[in-house]
Amino acid sequence: MKTKYILSSLILGGCLFSMTSCLDKLDIEQHGVTKIDDFYQTDNDAEEAIIACYDEWKTTYQPAFWVKNLLSDDCYSGGESWTAASGNLLGTYLFDAGFGNISSLYQNLFNVVYDANMVLENVGEDSDIKLRARAEAKVFRAMAYIELISLWGTPPLVDHVLQLGGYALPNGDKTTLWNFVNTDLQDAIDSGYLSEKSGVDDWTYRITKQFAQALLGKAYIYQQNWSAAATVLDEVIDSGKYDLYADFENVQTTKGEANCESLFESNYVYDANQVNNMSDMIWVYTNWRGDRLSFDAEGSYTQLYTNQGWGFFNPTKEAYDAFVAEEGEDGYRLNASIKTYDQIKAMGVSLQEGKVMPDNAGLFSWKYRSYNEDCIQLYFLRCPNNLRAMRYAEVLLYAAEAHVQGGGDISKALDYVNQVRTRARLTPLGAVTMDDIKKERRLELWMEGCRYQDLVRWGDAATVLADRGKERPQLQWNAAGTEEEIDWAAQTNPTAGFKAGKHELLPFPTTEMNVNSAMTQNPGY
């Protein structure tokens, strides 16, 4: 006989425990433990079960931030050395199927799918709270599969909780997979049980109907179903429940949390008694590398947290030049996203004598900065900044793309793009083309994990990323030690760069391929 238990306190991890008949003497009454057959019965059980999905989704942000940003031309790797955290393998397209962040992202996304399937298989339909949990679970499952399909192409279709011996599933069919996503999202939208904001200034950390609609529009964009995408994205816009946040400079900082533009973000709470659980590692990676910099006591940088940062994700010269070409060196959106070395020197921050900063073109991320007042130091930086899944600007630009690509309402497309440009303090366009939309997505969503997938789905990746990583710059002191300079080819590798026919998709992780003989690896790996 087999008895299964589930620990309520560990429900967020989705941990299952089993004992076989050969251990009958150990199969004793458990105190504080609920049998799985007795769980999922109450509204409180349903709420705990869906919290597992919210919690698991948080684990996807960090590997996604690494993978999707470093595969783009938005940033270099950086850090203390050329090989720090092996981020250079992503930034040069020299990774293989065993690369850690790729494996972590794949696994964590399927953990979300597992948690969602647990809800859908076990939570009943006899209360509003349970029905809401089921609707939210379908959104989480679809959200995970949008990433899995767009990054890996043909992941296995897992629409139920897998049992022992049933893990070896073949690659999914892409059309079937996308239909699965479409159905999940449409079911959740039509359920009537997803939350909705009462107005633009309201806020909820729950999955909303409009976020589910935005995800469905995004899924249709990937399927090139332009008419369906335009219809559902227009519905989000016409709901009037979201707007562009006026202070773009803080759109990704703690000061801009839960703003009118955020469709969904994972919440972190400042709690000095729970420091290890109050933040994501993203912020220590993106914060400037303080041990290589000097700070003038009279400088204006003091709003920033400078005690600890690892200096990854430094802006590329290509990204900076794209901003300048559209906005000029004094552009509002540029200066809210990236600072030059001269600008940080004016704040009282400079490179320490004799030190070097690899993968740095004299450019520093400003969009993902951490404020001193929000941070706690515990071995490394802890900043409880919420992680954003989608902004309203992305909805506007997706909707504009759908209208332009599908021959829809071009006046709407122009209006949507100009809303984004107006917030960026740019002159409105008189007409809009697909090139305009590509440019706006490049600048508006810089370092938000969109660029790589955009380039791939547009068919532009092989051209734009062909030389990615072949030359990598370093901020350093000159040979005389008298002034700072940038060595534009401090690291070179002629074999680096995007390879057409291979890098449009990520490799299925080695760990997956080793245990699943039914899977076929993506080409080139």
C-alpha positions in Angstrom: 0.0 0.0 0.0 1.2 3.5 -0.8 0.3 6.5 1.4 1.0 10.1 0.2 1.3 13.1 2.3 1.6 16.8 1.7 3.0 19.3 4.2 0.9 22.4 4.3 3.9 24.5 5.3 5.8 23.3 2.2 2.9 23.6 -0.2 4.8 26.3 -2.1 7.4 23.8 -3.0 4.9 21.3 -4.2 6.7 18.5 -2.4 5.2 15.0 -2.4 6.2 12.3 0.0 5.5 8.6 -0.4 6.2 5.4 1.5 5.8 1.9 0.2 4.5 -1.2 2.0 8.0 -2.4 2.8 8.2 0.5 5.3 4.9 -0.3 7.0 6.4 0.1 10.4 7.3 3.7 9.7 3.9 4.5 8.2 2.6 6.1 11.5 0.3 8.9 12.4 1.8 12.2 11.4 1.2 15.3 13.5 0.8 18.6 11.7 0.7 16.8 8.4 -2.3 16.6 6.1 -2.9 13.6 3.8 -3.0 14.7 0.2 -6.5 13.2 -0.1 -7.7 15.5 2.6 -6.1 18.6 1.2 -7.6 20.9 -1.5 -10.9 20.7 0.2 -11.4 24.2 1.6 -11.1 27.7 0.2 -8.0 28.2 2.3 -6.5 25.0 0.8 -7.2 26.4 -2.7 -5.6 29.7 -1.8 -2.4 28.0 -0.5 -2.3 25.9 -3.7 -2.4 28.9 -6.0 0.1 30.8 -3.9 2.5 28.0 -5.0 2.1 29.3 -8.6 2.8 32.9 -7.6 5.8 31.8 -5.6 7.2 29.5 -8.2 6.9 32.2 -10.9 9.3 34.3 -8.9 12.0 31.7 -9.5 11.8 32.2 -13.2 12.9 35.9 -13.2 16.6 35.5 -12.4 17.5 32.8 -15.0 15.2 34.6 -17.6 17.0 37.9 -16.9 20.3 36.3 -17.6 19.3 34.3 -20.6 17.1 36.7 -22.5 19.1 39.9 -21.9 22.5 38.4 -22.5 21.4 36.8 -25.7 20.3 40.2 -27.0 22.4 43.2 -28.0 21.1 45.2 -25.0 24.0 44.4 -22.6 27.4 42.8 -22.0 28.0 40.3 -19.3 30.5 42.0 -17.0 31.2 41.3 -13.4 34.6 41.0 -11.8 36.3 39.1 -14.6 35.7 38.0 -18.2 34.4 34.6 -17.1 32.4 35.7 -14.0 29.3 33.5 -13.6 29.9 32.3 -17.1 27.6 35.0 -18.4 30.0 35.5 -21.2 28.9 32.2 -22.7 25.5 33.6 -23.3 26.8 37.0 -24.5 29.0 35.3 -27.1 26.7 32.4 -28.1 29.3 29.8 -27.0 26.9 28.0 -24.6 25.9 24.4 -24.9 23.1 22.2 -23.6 24.6 22.0 -20.2 24.6 25.7 -19.5 23.2 26.4 -16.0 20.9 29.3 -16.5 19.3 27.7 -19.5 18.7 24.5 -17.5 17.4 26.5 -14.5 14.9 28.5 -16.6 13.6 25.4 -18.3 13.2 23.5 -15.0 11.6 26.5 -13.2 9.1 27.1 -16.0 8.0 23.4 -15.8 7.8 23.8 -12.0 5.2 26.5 -12.7 3.4 24.1 -15.0 3.5 21.4 -12.3 2.0 23.7 -9.6 -0.7 24.9 -12.0 -1.6 21.3 -12.9 -1.8 20.4 -9.2 -4.4 23.2 -8.8 -6.4 22.2 -11.8 -6.4 18.5 -10.9 -7.2 18.9 -7.2 -9.1 22.1 -6.6 -12.9 21.8 -7.0 -15.4 24.2 -8.5 -17.7 24.6 -5.6 -16.8 28.2 -4.5 -15.7 31.5 -6.0 -12.3 31.3 -4.4 -11.7 27.9 -5.9 -12.9 29.0 -9.3 -10.6 32.0 -9.1 -7.6 29.7 -8.2 -8.4 27.5 -11.2 -8.6 30.5 -13.6 -5.3 31.9 -12.2 -3.6 28.5 -12.6 -4.5 28.4 -16.3 -2.9 31.8 -16.7 0.3 30.7 -15.0 0.4 27.5 -17.1 0.0 29.5 -20.3 2.5 32.1 -19.2 5.1 29.4 -18.7 4.3 27.8 -22.0 4.6 31.1 -23.9 8.2 31.2 -22.7 8.9 27.5 -23.3 7.5 27.6 -26.9 9.2 30.9 -27.9 12.5 29.9 -26.5 12.7 26.1 -27.1 10.1 25.6 -29.9 8.7 22.1 -29.1 8.8 21.4 -25.3 6.7 18.5 -24.2 3.0 19.2 -23.6 2.3 18.5 -19.9 -1.4 19.1 -19.3 -1.6 16.9 -16.1 0.4 15.9 -13.1 2.9 13.3 -14.3 3.2 10.1 -12.3 6.2 7.9 -11.7 7.1 6.2 -15.0 5.3 8.8 -17.1 7.9 11.5 -17.4 9.3 10.5 -20.8 7.2 12.7 -23.1 8.1 13.5 -26.7 8.5 16.9 -28.1 5.3 18.8 -28.5 3.8 19.9 -31.8 4.1 23.7 -32.1 0.5 24.2 -33.4 -0.9 22.0 -30.6 1.2 23.8 -28.0 0.0 27.3 -29.1 -3.6 26.1 -29.2 -3.1 24.8 -25.6 -1.9 28.3 -24.5 -4.8 30.0 -26.4 -7.4 27.7 -24.8 -6.0 28.1 -21.2 -6.0 31.9 -21.5 -9.4 32.2 -23.2 -10.9 29.8 -20.5 -9.5 32.0 -17.8 -10.7 35.2 -19.4 -14.2 33.8 -20.0 -14.5 32.3 -16.5 -15.4 35.6 -14.9 -13.4 34.8 -11.9 -10.1 36.7 -12.6 -9.7 39.9 -10.6 -10.0 43.3 -12.3 -8.9 46.7 -11.1 -11.6 49.2 -10.3 -9.7 52.0 -12.1 -6.3 53.1 -13.4 -5.1 54.1 -9.9 -6.2 50.9 -8.2 -3.8 48.0 -7.7 -3.9 44.3 -7.2 -1.0 41.8 -7.0 -3.3 39.1 -8.3 -3.6 37.9 -11.9 -6.1 40.1 -13.6 -8.4 39.6 -16.6 -6.6 42.3 -18.5 -3.2 40.6 -17.9 -4.6 37.4 -19.2 -5.9 39.2 -22.3 -2.4 40.9 -22.8 -0.8 37.4 -22.6 -3.2 36.1 -25.1 -2.4 39.0 -27.4 1.3 38.3 -27.0 0.7 34.6 -27.8 -1.3 35.6 -30.9 1.6 37.9 -31.9 4.0 34.9 -31.8 1.5 32.9 -33.9 1.3 35.8 -36.4 -2.5 35.8 -35.8 -2.5 39.6 -36.2 -6.3 40.1 -36.3 -6.9 38.1 -33.1 -4.0 39.9 -31.4 -5.3 43.3 -32.3 -8.8 42.5 -31.1 -7.7 41.3 -27.6 -5.0 43.9 -27.1 -7.4 46.7 -28.0 -9.7 45.3 -25.3 -7.0 45.7 -22.7 -6.4 49.3 -23.9 -10.1 50.2 -24.1 -10.7 48.9 -20.6 -9.1 52.2 -19.3 -7.6 50.3 -16.3 -4.0 51.0 -17.2 -1.9 54.0 -18.3 1.7 54.9 -18.9 3.5 55.8 -15.7 4.7 59.4 -15.9 8.0 58.9 -14.1 9.8 56.6 -16.6 13.1 57.0 -14.7 11.6 54.9 -11.9 9.5 52.5 -13.9 11.8 49.6 -12.8 12.8 50.8 -9.3 11.2 50.5 -5.9 9.8 54.0 -6.3 7.8 52.8 -9.2 6.3 49.6 -7.8 2.6 48.9 -8.3 2.2 51.8 -10.7 -0.6 52.3 -13.2 1.5 50.8 -16.0 2.3 47.4 -14.4 0.0 44.6 -15.5 1.5 42.1 -13.2 4.5 42.1 -10.9 5.8 39.7 -8.2 5.7 41.3 -4.8 8.6 41.6 -2.4 8.2 43.1 1.1 10.9 45.0 3.0 11.4 42.9 6.2 14.7 43.1 8.1 13.8 39.9 9.9 13.4 37.9 6.7 16.3 39.3 4.7 17.0 36.1 2.8 13.5 35.9 1.4 12.7 39.6 0.7 14.4 40.0 -2.7 15.8 38.5 -5.9 19.4 38.2 -6.7 18.9 40.3 -9.9 19.6 43.5 -8.0 23.0 42.6 -6.7 23.9 41.5 -10.2 22.7 44.8 -11.9 24.1 47.1 -9.2 27.4 48.8 -10.1 30.5 47.1 -9.0 31.4 49.2 -5.9 34.8 47.6 -5.2 36.1 48.9 -8.6 34.8 52.4 -8.2 35.6 55.4 -6.0 32.9 57.6 -4.5 33.4 61.3 -3.8 31.9 62.0 -0.4 30.4 65.3 -1.8 28.9 63.6 -4.9 25.3 63.4 -5.8 25.3 59.6 -6.1 24.3 59.2 -2.4 20.8 58.2 -3.3 22.3 55.0 -4.7 23.3 51.8 -2.9 27.1 51.6 -3.4 28.3 49.1 -0.7 27.8 46.0 -2.8 27.1 45.3 -6.4 28.5 42.8 -8.9 28.5 45.0 -12.0 26.8 42.7 -14.6 24.6 43.6 -17.5 26.5 46.7 -18.7 24.8 48.5 -21.6 26.3 47.9 -25.1 27.5 50.6 -27.3 25.0 49.5 -29.9 22.1 50.1 -27.5 23.4 53.5 -26.5 23.9 54.5 -30.1 20.3 53.4 -30.9 19.0 55.7 -28.2 21.2 58.6 -29.4 20.1 58.2 -33.0 16.5 58.6 -32.0 16.6 60.9 -29.0 20.0 62.6 -28.9 22.5 62.5 -26.1 20.1 64.4 -23.8 17.1 62.2 -24.5 14.8 61.7 -21.5 14.4 58.0 -22.0 18.1 57.4 -22.7 19.1 59.2 -19.6 16.5 57.4 -17.6 18.0 54.1 -18.8 21.7 54.5 -19.3 24.4 56.7 -17.9 27.8 57.4 -19.5 31.1 57.3 -17.6 31.3 61.1 -17.9 27.8 61.3 -16.3 28.6 59.1 -13.3 31.9 61.0 -12.8 29.8 64.2 -12.6 27.9 62.4 -9.8 31.2 61.8 -7.9 31.8 58.2 -9.1 34.9 57.1 -10.9 37.1 54.1 -11.7 39.6 53.3 -9.0 43.2 53.9 -10.1 44.7 50.8 -11.6 41.4 48.9 -11.7 39.6 47.6 -14.8 35.9 46.8 -15.5 35.6 44.0 -18.1 32.6 44.0 -20.5 32.2 47.8 -20.0 32.0 50.4 -22.8 32.0 53.3 -20.3 28.2 52.8 -19.9 26.2 52.0 -16.8 22.7 50.8 -16.3 20.4 53.4 -14.6 17.1 51.7 -15.3 17.8 48.9 -12.8 19.4 50.9 -10.0 18.9 50.3 -6.3 18.2 53.1 -3.8 20.2 53.2 -0.6 17.1 53.7 1.6 15.6 50.4 0.4 18.6 48.1 0.7 20.0 45.8 3.4 23.5 44.3 3.3 23.7 40.6 4.2 26.8 39.2 2.6 25.3 40.7 -0.6 22.8 43.3 -1.5 19.1 42.7 -0.7 16.6 45.0 -2.3 12.9 44.2 -2.1 12.1 45.6 -5.6 9.1 43.9 -7.2 9.8 42.0 -10.4 7.7 43.2 -13.4 6.2 40.7 -15.8 4.6 43.1 -18.3 4.1 46.9 -18.7 1.3 48.7 -20.4 3.9 50.2 -22.9 4.5 46.6 -24.1 0.7 46.2 -24.6 0.6 49.4 -26.7 3.5 48.4 -28.9 2.2 44.8 -29.3 -1.2 46.2 -30.4 0.5 48.7 -32.8 2.4 45.8 -34.3 -0.7 43.7 -34.7 -2.5 46.4 -36.5 0.4 47.2 -38.8 1.3 43.6 -39.6 -2.3 42.6 -40.1 -3.4 45.6 -42.2 -5.7 46.7 -39.4 -6.5 50.1 -38.0 -3.3 52.1 -38.8 -4.6 55.1 -37.0 -4.8 53.1 -33.8 -1.3 51.8 -34.3 0.0 55.4 -34.8 -1.8 56.5 -31.6 -0.4 53.7 -29.6 3.2 54.3 -30.7 2.8 58.1 -30.1 1.5 57.5 -26.6 4.8 55.8 -25.9 6.9 58.4 -27.7 5.0 61.2 -25.8 6.0 59.7 -22.5 9.5 59.5 -23.8 9.3 63.3 -24.6 9.7 62.7 -28.3 7.9 64.3 -31.2 4.9 62.3 -32.3 5.1 60.5 -35.6 2.9 61.5 -38.5 2.8 57.9 -39.9 3.9 54.6 -38.5 5.8 51.7 -40.0 7.0 48.3 -38.7 10.5 49.8 -38.5 9.2 52.5 -36.2 7.6 49.9 -33.9 10.8 47.9 -33.9 12.8 51.0 -32.9 10.3 51.9 -30.1 10.4 48.4 -28.7 14.2 48.4 -28.7 14.4 51.6 -26.7 11.3 51.4 -24.5 11.9 47.8 -23.4 15.6 48.0 -23.2 16.9 45.3 -20.8 13.4 44.0 -20.0 14.1 40.6 -21.6 12.2 41.2 -24.9 14.8 42.0 -27.4 16.2 38.5 -28.2 12.8 37.0 -28.8 11.7 40.0 -30.8 14.7 39.7 -33.1 14.1 35.9 -33.6 10.4 36.3 -34.3 11.0 39.2 -36.7 13.7 37.1 -38.6 16.3 39.8 -37.8 18.5 37.9 -35.3 20.9 36.3 -37.7 21.8 39.7 -39.1 21.7 41.9 -35.9 23.5 39.3 -33.7 25.9 37.8 -36.1 29.0 39.5 -34.5 27.7 39.3 -30.9 30.6 38.8 -28.6 33.4 38.8 -31.2 34.8 42.0 -29.6 34.2 43.0 -26.0 35.3 46.3 -24.4 36.9 47.1 -21.1 37.0 50.3 -19.1 40.5 50.7 -17.8 43.4 53.0 -17.1 45.8 53.8 -19.9 49.4 52.5 -20.0 50.7 55.6 -18.4 48.1 55.4 -15.6 47.0 59.0 -16.1 43.5 58.7 -17.4 40.7 56.3 -18.0 40.1 54.8 -21.5 38.1 52.1 -23.2 39.8 49.2 -24.9 37.2 48.3 -27.5 38.7 44.9 -28.3 40.0 43.8 -24.9 38.6 40.4 -25.5 38.1 38.9 -29.0 36.7 35.6 -30.3 36.1 35.2 -34.0 34.0 32.1 -33.4 31.4 34.0 -31.3 28.1 35.2 -32.6 24.6 34.1 -33.5 24.5 31.1 -35.9 21.5 30.9 -38.2 19.7 27.6 -38.0 20.9 27.0 -34.5 20.5 29.9 -32.1 16.8 30.7 -33.0 16.1 28.1 -30.3 17.8 27.2 -27.0 19.0 23.7 -26.4 16.9 21.3 -24.3 19.0 20.9 -21.1 21.4 18.0 -21.0 19.8 16.8 -17.8 16.4 16.5 -19.6 17.9 14.7 -22.6 19.7 12.2 -20.4 16.6 11.0 -18.7 14.0 11.4 -21.6 14.8 9.2 -24.5 11.6 10.3 -26.2 12.9 13.9 -26.7 14.7 15.1 -29.8 17.3 17.9 -29.3 17.1 21.2 -31.1 19.3 21.5 -34.2 23.0 22.4 -33.7 23.4 21.2 -30.1 
